[in-house]
Amino acid sequence: MPVAKRDYYEVLGVAKTASADDIKQAFRRLAMKHHPDRNPANKKESEERFKEISEAYEVLSDRQKRSAYDQYGHSGVEGAFRHGNFSWEDFTHFEDVADLFGGLDEIFASFGIGDLLGRTGRSRGGGGKGAPGADLEYSLQIDLADVLTGKEIPLLFPRREACDACRGEGTKGGVKRSACPDCQGRGQVRFQQGFFVMSTPCRRCRGEGSFVQHPCPECRGEGRVRKERRLTVKVPAGVEEGMRLKLSGEGEAGARGGGRGDLYVHLQVKPHPFFQRRESDLLCELPVSMVQASLGCELRVPTLEGSVMMKIPPGTQPGQTFRLKAKGLPALRGGFRGDELVRVKVEIPTRLQPAQRGLLEQFEKLSDNGAFPGIQKFWEQAKQWMKGSGPS
Ligand SMILES: [Zn+2]
Ligand SMILES: [Zn+2]
């Protein structure tokens, strides 16, 4: 005859109006007190008590279960536990007491429920699907010109595919795997050590849960083989350095029919010999001679698509920048195109023939202050300053 269950509030020693926090505190205090490890003298009794307070906490710490319990009593929450009985597998609040007894993993292990909560991240059981395949990363270098137009680029890379010979099962002839007899497909083996149920990965199936008696000779039981994959990736116009394209389902095949991972293509834009990117604009440094800058000239300057004639006006200064409209890069989302910025770099001759030197000396004699307004302005101010604060 089943013993009548005690009221959950009474078990935890709290009022019916207790807050969630009060309930948690009460449970922690009692769990600490009644943990069987702390009561070696009456282990059996403390185990029962520990179970009782855990069950009460499982219900009262859950808003829905608590309100069902408040309305209908024990019968209101019976469905929450398998076969109407509390079992450790139903207990979901280990994190609330983990710090009392060491790490969370330790608690999980000691109650042998790590696999139930899927903490190992692997599916269990013979015939079940395996974990999804790994994502792949591919680094792709593109030219600046490709950024202008966008480009379809062929890729060739190795990846793991389901083995044809065994249809991914890993078994000879592709017969269905059977659940591992040692662990009944759980992948974990449990054993009792004192009060605790411990679990370790099954040795026979190495935690897989399933068992291959005759491995497929093509893939040696792995269910997957390496193959070369060819595909074309479409790089859109306007992409930026470091962007990543995701190709869903182009990663590796999972084990035993598990889904495919994804392929990530990381884009790197190769440095260009004379164009630098400034978002959608392109910067080009254009060296011109001192004479070209002084007299003005017309030059054919490069763009990403051929060249255009550009006028350098007389008296152009170093660093002066001219804008070639819409000769830059398109925006990724479309709509407009950036400009090409041509920045003038004036070059001074490093070597003069005697005749050139003569001409420059003659030029200097003819120069008046008005030809160089910057020089004139500086010396007017500098002379004033040196008069006022220099050594007397
Ligand atoms: Zn195979
Ligand atoms: Zn096993």
CSV table of C-alpha atoms and ligand atoms in Angstrom, one decimal:
chain,number,residue,atom,x,y,z
A,1,MET,CA,0.0,0.0,0.0
A,2,PRO,CA,1.5,3.3,-1.0
A,3,VAL,CA,2.4,5.6,1.9
A,4,ALA,CA,0.5,8.9,1.8
A,5,LYS,CA,2.6,11.7,0.4
A,6,ARG,CA,3.5,14.6,2.6
A,7,ASP,CA,2.5,18.1,1.5
A,8,TYR,CA,5.3,19.6,-0.6
A,9,TYR,CA,5.2,22.9,1.3
A,10,GLU,CA,5.5,21.0,4.6
A,11,VAL,CA,8.4,19.0,3.1
A,12,LEU,CA,10.3,22.2,2.4
A,13,GLY,CA,9.1,23.9,5.5
A,14,VAL,CA,7.7,26.9,3.8
A,15,ALA,CA,4.4,28.7,3.7
A,16,LYS,CA,1.9,28.3,0.9
A,17,THR,CA,2.6,32.0,0.0
A,18,ALA,CA,6.4,31.5,-0.1
A,19,SER,CA,8.2,33.3,-2.9
A,20,ALA,CA,10.3,31.5,-5.5
A,21,ASP,CA,13.3,32.8,-3.7
A,22,ASP,CA,12.2,31.5,-0.3
A,23,ILE,CA,11.5,28.1,-1.9
A,24,LYS,CA,14.9,27.9,-3.4
A,25,GLN,CA,16.6,28.9,-0.2
A,26,ALA,CA,14.7,26.3,1.8
A,27,PHE,CA,15.6,23.6,-0.7
A,28,ARG,CA,19.3,24.5,-0.7
A,29,ARG,CA,19.3,24.4,3.1
A,30,LEU,CA,17.6,21.0,3.3
A,31,ALA,CA,19.6,19.6,0.4
A,32,MET,CA,22.8,20.5,2.2
A,33,LYS,CA,21.5,18.9,5.4
A,34,HIS,CA,20.1,15.7,3.9
A,35,HIS,CA,22.6,14.9,1.2
A,36,PRO,CA,23.4,11.2,1.7
A,37,ASP,CA,27.1,11.9,1.4
A,38,ARG,CA,26.9,14.0,4.6
A,39,ASN,CA,24.9,11.3,6.5
A,40,PRO,CA,26.9,8.2,6.1
A,41,ALA,CA,25.4,6.8,9.4
A,42,ASN,CA,21.9,6.7,8.0
A,43,LYS,CA,22.3,6.7,4.3
A,44,LYS,CA,19.1,5.0,3.4
A,45,GLU,CA,17.0,7.4,5.4
A,46,SER,CA,18.7,10.5,4.1
A,47,GLU,CA,18.5,9.2,0.6
A,48,GLU,CA,14.7,9.0,1.0
A,49,ARG,CA,14.6,12.4,2.5
A,50,PHE,CA,16.8,13.9,-0.2
A,51,LYS,CA,14.5,12.4,-2.8
A,52,GLU,CA,11.4,13.8,-1.1
A,53,ILE,CA,12.8,17.4,-0.9
A,54,SER,CA,14.0,17.2,-4.5
A,55,GLU,CA,10.6,16.1,-5.7
A,56,ALA,CA,8.9,18.9,-3.7
A,57,TYR,CA,11.3,21.4,-5.2
A,58,GLU,CA,10.8,20.1,-8.7
A,59,VAL,CA,7.1,20.9,-8.4
A,60,LEU,CA,7.2,24.1,-6.3
A,61,SER,CA,10.0,25.8,-8.3
A,62,ASP,CA,8.1,25.5,-11.5
A,63,ARG,CA,5.3,28.1,-11.9
A,64,GLN,CA,3.0,25.8,-13.9
A,65,LYS,CA,3.5,22.7,-11.8
A,66,ARG,CA,3.1,24.7,-8.6
A,67,SER,CA,-0.2,26.1,-9.6
A,68,ALA,CA,-1.4,22.7,-10.7
A,69,TYR,CA,-0.4,21.3,-7.3
A,70,ASP,CA,-2.1,24.2,-5.5
A,71,GLN,CA,-5.3,23.5,-7.3
A,72,TYR,CA,-5.4,19.7,-7.3
A,73,GLY,CA,-2.8,18.5,-4.9
A,74,HIS,CA,-0.5,15.5,-5.7
A,75,SER,CA,-2.8,14.2,-8.4
A,76,GLY,CA,-2.4,17.5,-10.3
A,77,VAL,CA,1.3,16.9,-10.8
A,78,GLU,CA,1.5,13.1,-11.1
A,79,GLY,CA,1.8,13.3,-14.8
A,80,ALA,CA,5.0,15.4,-14.4
A,81,PHE,CA,6.8,12.2,-13.2
A,82,ARG,CA,7.0,9.0,-15.2
A,83,HIS,CA,4.6,6.4,-13.9
A,84,GLY,CA,3.5,8.8,-11.2
A,85,ASN,CA,6.8,8.4,-9.4
A,86,PHE,CA,9.6,10.8,-9.0
A,87,SER,CA,12.9,9.7,-10.5
A,88,TRP,CA,16.2,11.5,-10.8
A,89,GLU,CA,15.7,11.7,-14.5
A,90,ASP,CA,12.8,14.1,-13.9
A,91,PHE,CA,14.8,16.4,-11.8
A,92,THR,CA,15.9,19.5,-13.8
A,93,HIS,CA,17.2,21.8,-11.1
A,94,PHE,CA,20.7,20.5,-10.5
A,95,GLU,CA,22.1,24.0,-11.3
A,96,ASP,CA,20.3,25.3,-8.2
A,97,VAL,CA,22.4,23.2,-5.9
A,98,ALA,CA,25.5,22.5,-8.0
A,99,ASP,CA,27.6,25.0,-6.0
A,100,LEU,CA,26.8,23.1,-2.8
A,101,PHE,CA,28.3,19.9,-3.9
A,102,GLY,CA,30.9,20.9,-6.4
A,103,GLY,CA,30.7,21.4,-10.1
A,104,LEU,CA,27.6,20.9,-12.2
A,105,ASP,CA,29.2,18.2,-14.2
A,106,GLU,CA,30.0,16.3,-11.0
A,107,ILE,CA,26.4,16.4,-10.0
A,108,PHE,CA,25.2,15.3,-13.4
A,109,ALA,CA,27.7,12.4,-13.3
A,110,SER,CA,26.8,11.3,-9.8
A,111,PHE,CA,23.2,11.0,-10.7
A,112,GLY,CA,24.0,9.4,-14.1
A,113,ILE,CA,21.8,11.7,-16.1
A,114,GLY,CA,24.4,13.5,-18.3
A,115,ASP,CA,23.2,11.6,-21.4
A,116,LEU,CA,19.5,12.2,-20.6
A,117,LEU,CA,20.0,15.9,-20.8
A,118,GLY,CA,21.9,15.6,-24.0
A,119,ARG,CA,25.0,17.1,-22.5
A,120,THR,CA,27.3,15.0,-24.6
A,121,GLY,CA,25.7,16.5,-27.7
A,122,ARG,CA,25.5,13.2,-29.5
A,123,SER,CA,22.4,11.3,-30.5
A,124,ARG,CA,22.0,7.9,-29.1
A,125,GLY,CA,20.7,4.5,-30.1
A,126,GLY,CA,21.2,2.1,-32.9
A,127,GLY,CA,19.8,3.2,-36.2
A,128,GLY,CA,19.4,6.8,-35.1
A,129,LYS,CA,20.8,9.7,-37.1
A,130,GLY,CA,24.2,10.9,-36.3
A,131,ALA,CA,25.4,14.4,-35.4
A,132,PRO,CA,25.3,17.0,-38.2
A,133,GLY,CA,28.5,17.5,-40.2
A,134,ALA,CA,31.1,20.1,-39.5
A,135,ASP,CA,31.0,23.6,-41.0
A,136,LEU,CA,33.8,24.3,-43.5
A,137,GLU,CA,35.8,27.5,-43.9
A,138,TYR,CA,37.3,28.6,-47.2
A,139,SER,CA,39.5,31.6,-47.7
A,140,LEU,CA,39.0,33.3,-51.1
A,141,GLN,CA,41.2,36.0,-52.5
A,142,ILE,CA,39.5,38.3,-55.0
A,143,ASP,CA,40.8,41.1,-57.2
A,144,LEU,CA,39.6,44.7,-56.7
A,145,ALA,CA,38.2,44.5,-60.3
A,146,ASP,CA,36.0,41.6,-59.1
A,147,VAL,CA,34.5,43.9,-56.4
A,148,LEU,CA,33.5,46.3,-59.2
A,149,THR,CA,31.6,43.7,-61.3
A,150,GLY,CA,31.0,40.8,-59.0
A,151,LYS,CA,32.2,37.4,-60.1
A,152,GLU,CA,31.4,33.7,-60.2
A,153,ILE,CA,34.4,31.9,-58.9
A,154,PRO,CA,34.9,28.1,-59.1
A,155,LEU,CA,36.0,26.4,-55.8
A,156,LEU,CA,37.6,23.0,-55.5
A,157,PHE,CA,38.0,21.6,-52.0
A,158,PRO,CA,37.9,18.3,-50.1
A,159,ARG,CA,35.1,17.4,-47.8
A,160,ARG,CA,33.6,14.4,-46.2
A,161,GLU,CA,30.6,12.9,-48.0
A,162,ALA,CA,28.3,10.0,-47.1
A,163,CYS,CA,29.9,6.7,-48.3
A,164,ASP,CA,28.1,5.4,-51.3
A,165,ALA,CA,28.9,1.7,-50.6
A,166,CYS,CA,27.2,1.7,-47.3
A,167,ARG,CA,24.8,4.7,-47.7
A,168,GLY,CA,26.5,6.3,-44.8
A,169,GLU,CA,25.8,3.5,-42.3
A,170,GLY,CA,29.4,2.4,-42.0
A,171,THR,CA,28.3,-1.2,-42.1
A,172,LYS,CA,29.2,-3.8,-44.7
A,173,GLY,CA,26.4,-3.7,-47.3
A,174,GLY,CA,24.8,-0.8,-45.6
A,175,VAL,CA,22.7,-2.9,-43.2
A,176,LYS,CA,21.2,-1.0,-40.3
A,177,ARG,CA,23.3,-0.7,-37.2
A,178,SER,CA,22.2,-2.5,-34.1
A,179,ALA,CA,22.0,-0.9,-30.7
A,180,CYS,CA,25.1,-1.7,-28.7
A,181,PRO,CA,24.4,-4.6,-26.5
A,182,ASP,CA,26.6,-3.4,-23.6
A,183,CYS,CA,24.8,-0.1,-23.1
A,184,GLN,CA,21.5,-0.8,-24.9
A,185,GLY,CA,22.2,2.0,-27.2
A,186,ARG,CA,22.7,4.7,-24.5
A,187,GLY,CA,26.4,5.1,-25.2
A,188,GLN,CA,26.9,5.3,-21.5
A,189,VAL,CA,27.2,2.5,-19.0
A,190,ARG,CA,26.0,3.0,-15.4
A,191,PHE,CA,27.2,1.4,-12.3
A,192,GLN,CA,26.5,1.8,-8.7
A,193,GLN,CA,29.1,3.1,-6.3
A,194,GLY,CA,27.7,3.5,-2.8
A,195,PHE,CA,24.6,5.7,-3.1
A,196,PHE,CA,25.6,7.2,-6.4
A,197,VAL,CA,24.9,5.9,-9.8
A,198,MET,CA,27.9,6.7,-12.0
A,199,SER,CA,28.1,6.6,-15.7
A,200,THR,CA,31.0,6.5,-18.1
A,201,PRO,CA,31.1,6.3,-21.9
A,202,CYS,CA,30.6,2.7,-23.1
A,203,ARG,CA,33.8,1.1,-24.1
A,204,ARG,CA,32.4,-1.3,-26.7
A,205,CYS,CA,30.8,1.4,-28.9
A,206,ARG,CA,33.0,4.3,-27.7
A,207,GLY,CA,29.9,6.2,-26.7
A,208,GLU,CA,28.3,5.9,-30.1
A,209,GLY,CA,25.4,3.8,-28.8
A,210,SER,CA,25.4,1.7,-31.9
A,211,PHE,CA,27.5,-1.1,-32.9
A,212,VAL,CA,29.1,-2.2,-36.2
A,213,GLN,CA,29.8,-5.9,-36.4
A,214,HIS,CA,31.1,-5.8,-40.0
A,215,PRO,CA,32.5,-2.4,-41.0
A,216,CYS,CA,32.1,-1.2,-44.5
A,217,PRO,CA,35.4,-1.8,-46.3
A,218,GLU,CA,35.1,1.4,-48.4
A,219,CYS,CA,35.0,3.8,-45.4
A,220,ARG,CA,36.3,1.5,-42.7
A,221,GLY,CA,33.1,1.9,-40.7
A,222,GLU,CA,33.1,5.7,-40.6
A,223,GLY,CA,30.2,6.1,-43.0
A,224,ARG,CA,31.9,9.0,-44.7
A,225,VAL,CA,34.7,9.3,-47.3
A,226,ARG,CA,36.7,12.3,-48.5
A,227,LYS,CA,35.8,13.6,-51.9
A,228,GLU,CA,36.7,16.6,-53.9
A,229,ARG,CA,33.8,19.1,-54.2
A,230,ARG,CA,33.5,21.5,-57.1
A,231,LEU,CA,31.1,24.4,-56.9
A,232,THR,CA,30.8,28.0,-58.1
A,233,VAL,CA,30.5,30.8,-55.6
A,234,LYS,CA,28.8,34.0,-56.7
A,235,VAL,CA,30.6,36.9,-55.2
A,236,PRO,CA,28.4,40.0,-55.4
A,237,ALA,CA,29.6,43.4,-56.5
A,238,GLY,CA,30.6,45.8,-53.8
A,239,VAL,CA,31.8,43.2,-51.2
A,240,GLU,CA,34.2,44.3,-48.6
A,241,GLU,CA,37.4,42.9,-47.2
A,242,GLY,CA,36.7,40.3,-44.4
A,243,MET,CA,33.1,39.6,-45.4
A,244,ARG,CA,31.8,36.1,-45.2
A,245,LEU,CA,29.5,34.3,-47.6
A,246,LYS,CA,27.5,31.5,-46.2
A,247,LEU,CA,26.6,28.6,-48.4
A,248,SER,CA,24.0,26.6,-46.5
A,249,GLY,CA,24.4,22.8,-46.6
A,250,GLU,CA,27.7,22.9,-48.4
A,251,GLY,CA,29.8,21.7,-45.4
A,252,GLU,CA,30.6,18.2,-44.5
A,253,ALA,CA,28.0,15.4,-44.4
A,254,GLY,CA,27.1,14.3,-40.9
A,255,ALA,CA,27.7,10.8,-39.6
A,256,ARG,CA,25.0,8.3,-40.5
A,257,GLY,CA,22.6,10.6,-42.4
A,258,GLY,CA,23.0,13.6,-40.0
A,259,GLY,CA,22.5,16.9,-41.8
A,260,ARG,CA,25.2,18.7,-43.6
A,261,GLY,CA,27.2,21.6,-42.1
A,262,ASP,CA,27.6,24.9,-43.9
A,263,LEU,CA,30.4,26.4,-46.0
A,264,TYR,CA,31.7,29.8,-45.1
A,265,VAL,CA,33.7,31.6,-47.7
A,266,HIS,CA,35.9,34.4,-46.2
A,267,LEU,CA,36.7,37.1,-48.7
A,268,GLN,CA,40.0,38.8,-48.9
A,269,VAL,CA,40.5,41.6,-51.5
A,270,LYS,CA,44.1,41.5,-52.9
A,271,PRO,CA,46.0,44.7,-52.4
A,272,HIS,CA,46.1,46.7,-55.7
A,273,PRO,CA,49.4,48.3,-56.9
A,274,PHE,CA,47.9,51.8,-57.1
A,275,PHE,CA,44.3,51.9,-56.0
A,276,GLN,CA,43.4,52.1,-52.3
A,277,ARG,CA,39.8,51.5,-51.2
A,278,ARG,CA,38.0,54.2,-49.1
A,279,GLU,CA,34.6,52.5,-48.7
A,280,SER,CA,33.1,53.0,-52.1
A,281,ASP,CA,35.7,55.4,-53.3
A,282,LEU,CA,39.0,54.5,-54.8
A,283,LEU,CA,42.1,56.6,-54.0
A,284,CYS,CA,44.9,56.8,-56.6
A,285,GLU,CA,48.0,58.7,-55.9
A,286,LEU,CA,49.2,60.4,-59.1
A,287,PRO,CA,52.8,61.5,-59.3
A,288,VAL,CA,53.4,64.5,-61.6
A,289,SER,CA,56.5,66.5,-62.2
A,290,MET,CA,57.1,69.9,-60.7
A,291,VAL,CA,56.8,71.4,-64.2
A,292,GLN,CA,53.5,69.5,-65.0
A,293,ALA,CA,52.0,70.8,-61.7
A,294,SER,CA,53.2,74.4,-62.4
A,295,LEU,CA,52.2,74.6,-66.1
A,296,GLY,CA,49.2,72.3,-65.9
A,297,CYS,CA,48.8,69.3,-68.2
A,298,GLU,CA,46.5,66.7,-69.5
A,299,LEU,CA,47.2,63.1,-68.4
A,300,ARG,CA,45.6,59.7,-69.1
A,301,VAL,CA,44.9,58.3,-65.7
A,302,PRO,CA,44.0,54.7,-64.9
A,303,THR,CA,40.6,53.6,-63.6
A,304,LEU,CA,39.3,50.1,-62.8
A,305,GLU,CA,37.9,50.0,-66.3
A,306,GLY,CA,40.5,51.4,-68.7
A,307,SER,CA,41.6,55.0,-68.5
A,308,VAL,CA,40.3,58.5,-68.8
A,309,MET,CA,41.9,61.8,-69.8
A,310,MET,CA,42.2,64.2,-66.8
A,311,LYS,CA,43.1,67.9,-66.7
A,312,ILE,CA,45.7,69.0,-64.1
A,313,PRO,CA,45.2,72.8,-63.9
A,314,PRO,CA,48.3,75.1,-63.8
A,315,GLY,CA,49.5,75.8,-60.2
A,316,THR,CA,48.3,72.4,-58.8
A,317,GLN,CA,49.6,71.9,-55.3
A,318,PRO,CA,51.0,68.6,-53.8
A,319,GLY,CA,48.1,66.7,-52.1
A,320,GLN,CA,45.4,68.4,-54.2
A,321,THR,CA,42.7,65.8,-55.0
A,322,PHE,CA,40.5,65.6,-58.0
A,323,ARG,CA,37.4,63.6,-58.2
A,324,LEU,CA,36.4,61.4,-61.1
A,325,LYS,CA,32.7,60.9,-60.7
A,326,ALA,CA,31.3,57.4,-60.4
A,327,LYS,CA,34.6,55.7,-61.3
A,328,GLY,CA,34.8,54.0,-57.8
A,329,LEU,CA,33.1,50.9,-56.5
A,330,PRO,CA,29.4,50.1,-56.4
A,331,ALA,CA,27.7,49.8,-53.0
A,332,LEU,CA,26.9,46.3,-51.9
A,333,ARG,CA,23.2,47.0,-51.8
A,334,GLY,CA,23.3,48.7,-55.1
A,335,GLY,CA,22.0,52.2,-55.9
A,336,PHE,CA,25.1,54.2,-56.4
A,337,ARG,CA,28.8,54.1,-57.3
A,338,GLY,CA,31.6,55.7,-55.5
A,339,ASP,CA,34.2,58.1,-57.1
A,340,GLU,CA,37.9,57.8,-57.9
A,341,LEU,CA,39.9,60.3,-56.0
A,342,VAL,CA,43.1,61.3,-57.8
A,343,ARG,CA,45.6,62.8,-55.3
A,344,VAL,CA,48.5,64.7,-56.9
A,345,LYS,CA,51.9,64.0,-55.7
A,346,VAL,CA,54.4,66.5,-57.0
A,347,GLU,CA,57.8,65.1,-57.7
A,348,ILE,CA,61.0,67.3,-57.5
A,349,PRO,CA,63.8,66.3,-59.9
A,350,THR,CA,66.5,64.4,-58.2
A,351,ARG,CA,69.1,64.9,-60.9
A,352,LEU,CA,69.5,68.0,-63.1
A,353,GLN,CA,71.5,68.4,-66.3
A,354,PRO,CA,73.6,71.6,-66.4
A,355,ALA,CA,71.3,73.2,-69.0
A,356,GLN,CA,68.3,72.5,-66.7
A,357,ARG,CA,70.1,73.8,-63.7
A,358,GLY,CA,70.8,77.0,-65.7
A,359,LEU,CA,67.2,77.4,-66.6
A,360,LEU,CA,66.1,76.9,-63.0
A,361,GLU,CA,68.6,79.5,-61.7
A,362,GLN,CA,67.3,81.9,-64.3
A,363,PHE,CA,63.7,81.0,-63.2
A,364,GLU,CA,64.6,81.8,-59.6
A,365,LYS,CA,66.0,85.2,-60.4
A,366,LEU,CA,62.8,86.1,-62.2
A,367,SER,CA,60.5,84.9,-59.4
A,368,ASP,CA,58.7,87.5,-57.5
A,369,ASN,CA,56.9,87.0,-54.2
A,370,GLY,CA,53.5,86.8,-55.8
A,371,ALA,CA,54.4,83.5,-57.4
A,372,PHE,CA,54.6,81.7,-54.0
A,373,PRO,CA,51.9,83.0,-51.7
A,374,GLY,CA,52.6,80.4,-49.0
A,375,ILE,CA,56.2,81.3,-48.8
A,376,GLN,CA,55.5,85.0,-48.7
A,377,LYS,CA,52.9,84.6,-45.9
A,378,PHE,CA,55.2,82.5,-43.7
A,379,TRP,CA,58.1,84.9,-43.8
A,380,GLU,CA,56.0,87.9,-43.1
A,381,GLN,CA,54.8,86.3,-39.9
A,382,ALA,CA,58.1,84.7,-39.0
A,383,LYS,CA,60.1,87.9,-39.3
A,384,GLN,CA,57.5,89.7,-37.1
A,385,TRP,CA,57.9,87.0,-34.5
A,386,MET,CA,61.7,86.9,-34.5
A,387,LYS,CA,61.8,90.7,-34.1
A,388,GLY,CA,59.5,90.6,-31.0
A,389,SER,CA,60.7,87.6,-29.0
A,390,GLY,CA,64.1,86.7,-30.4
A,391,PRO,CA,67.4,87.4,-28.5
A,392,SER,CA,68.0,91.1,-28.2
B,1,ZN,ZN,31.0,2.9,-46.2
B,2,ZN,ZN,27.8,0.7,-26.0
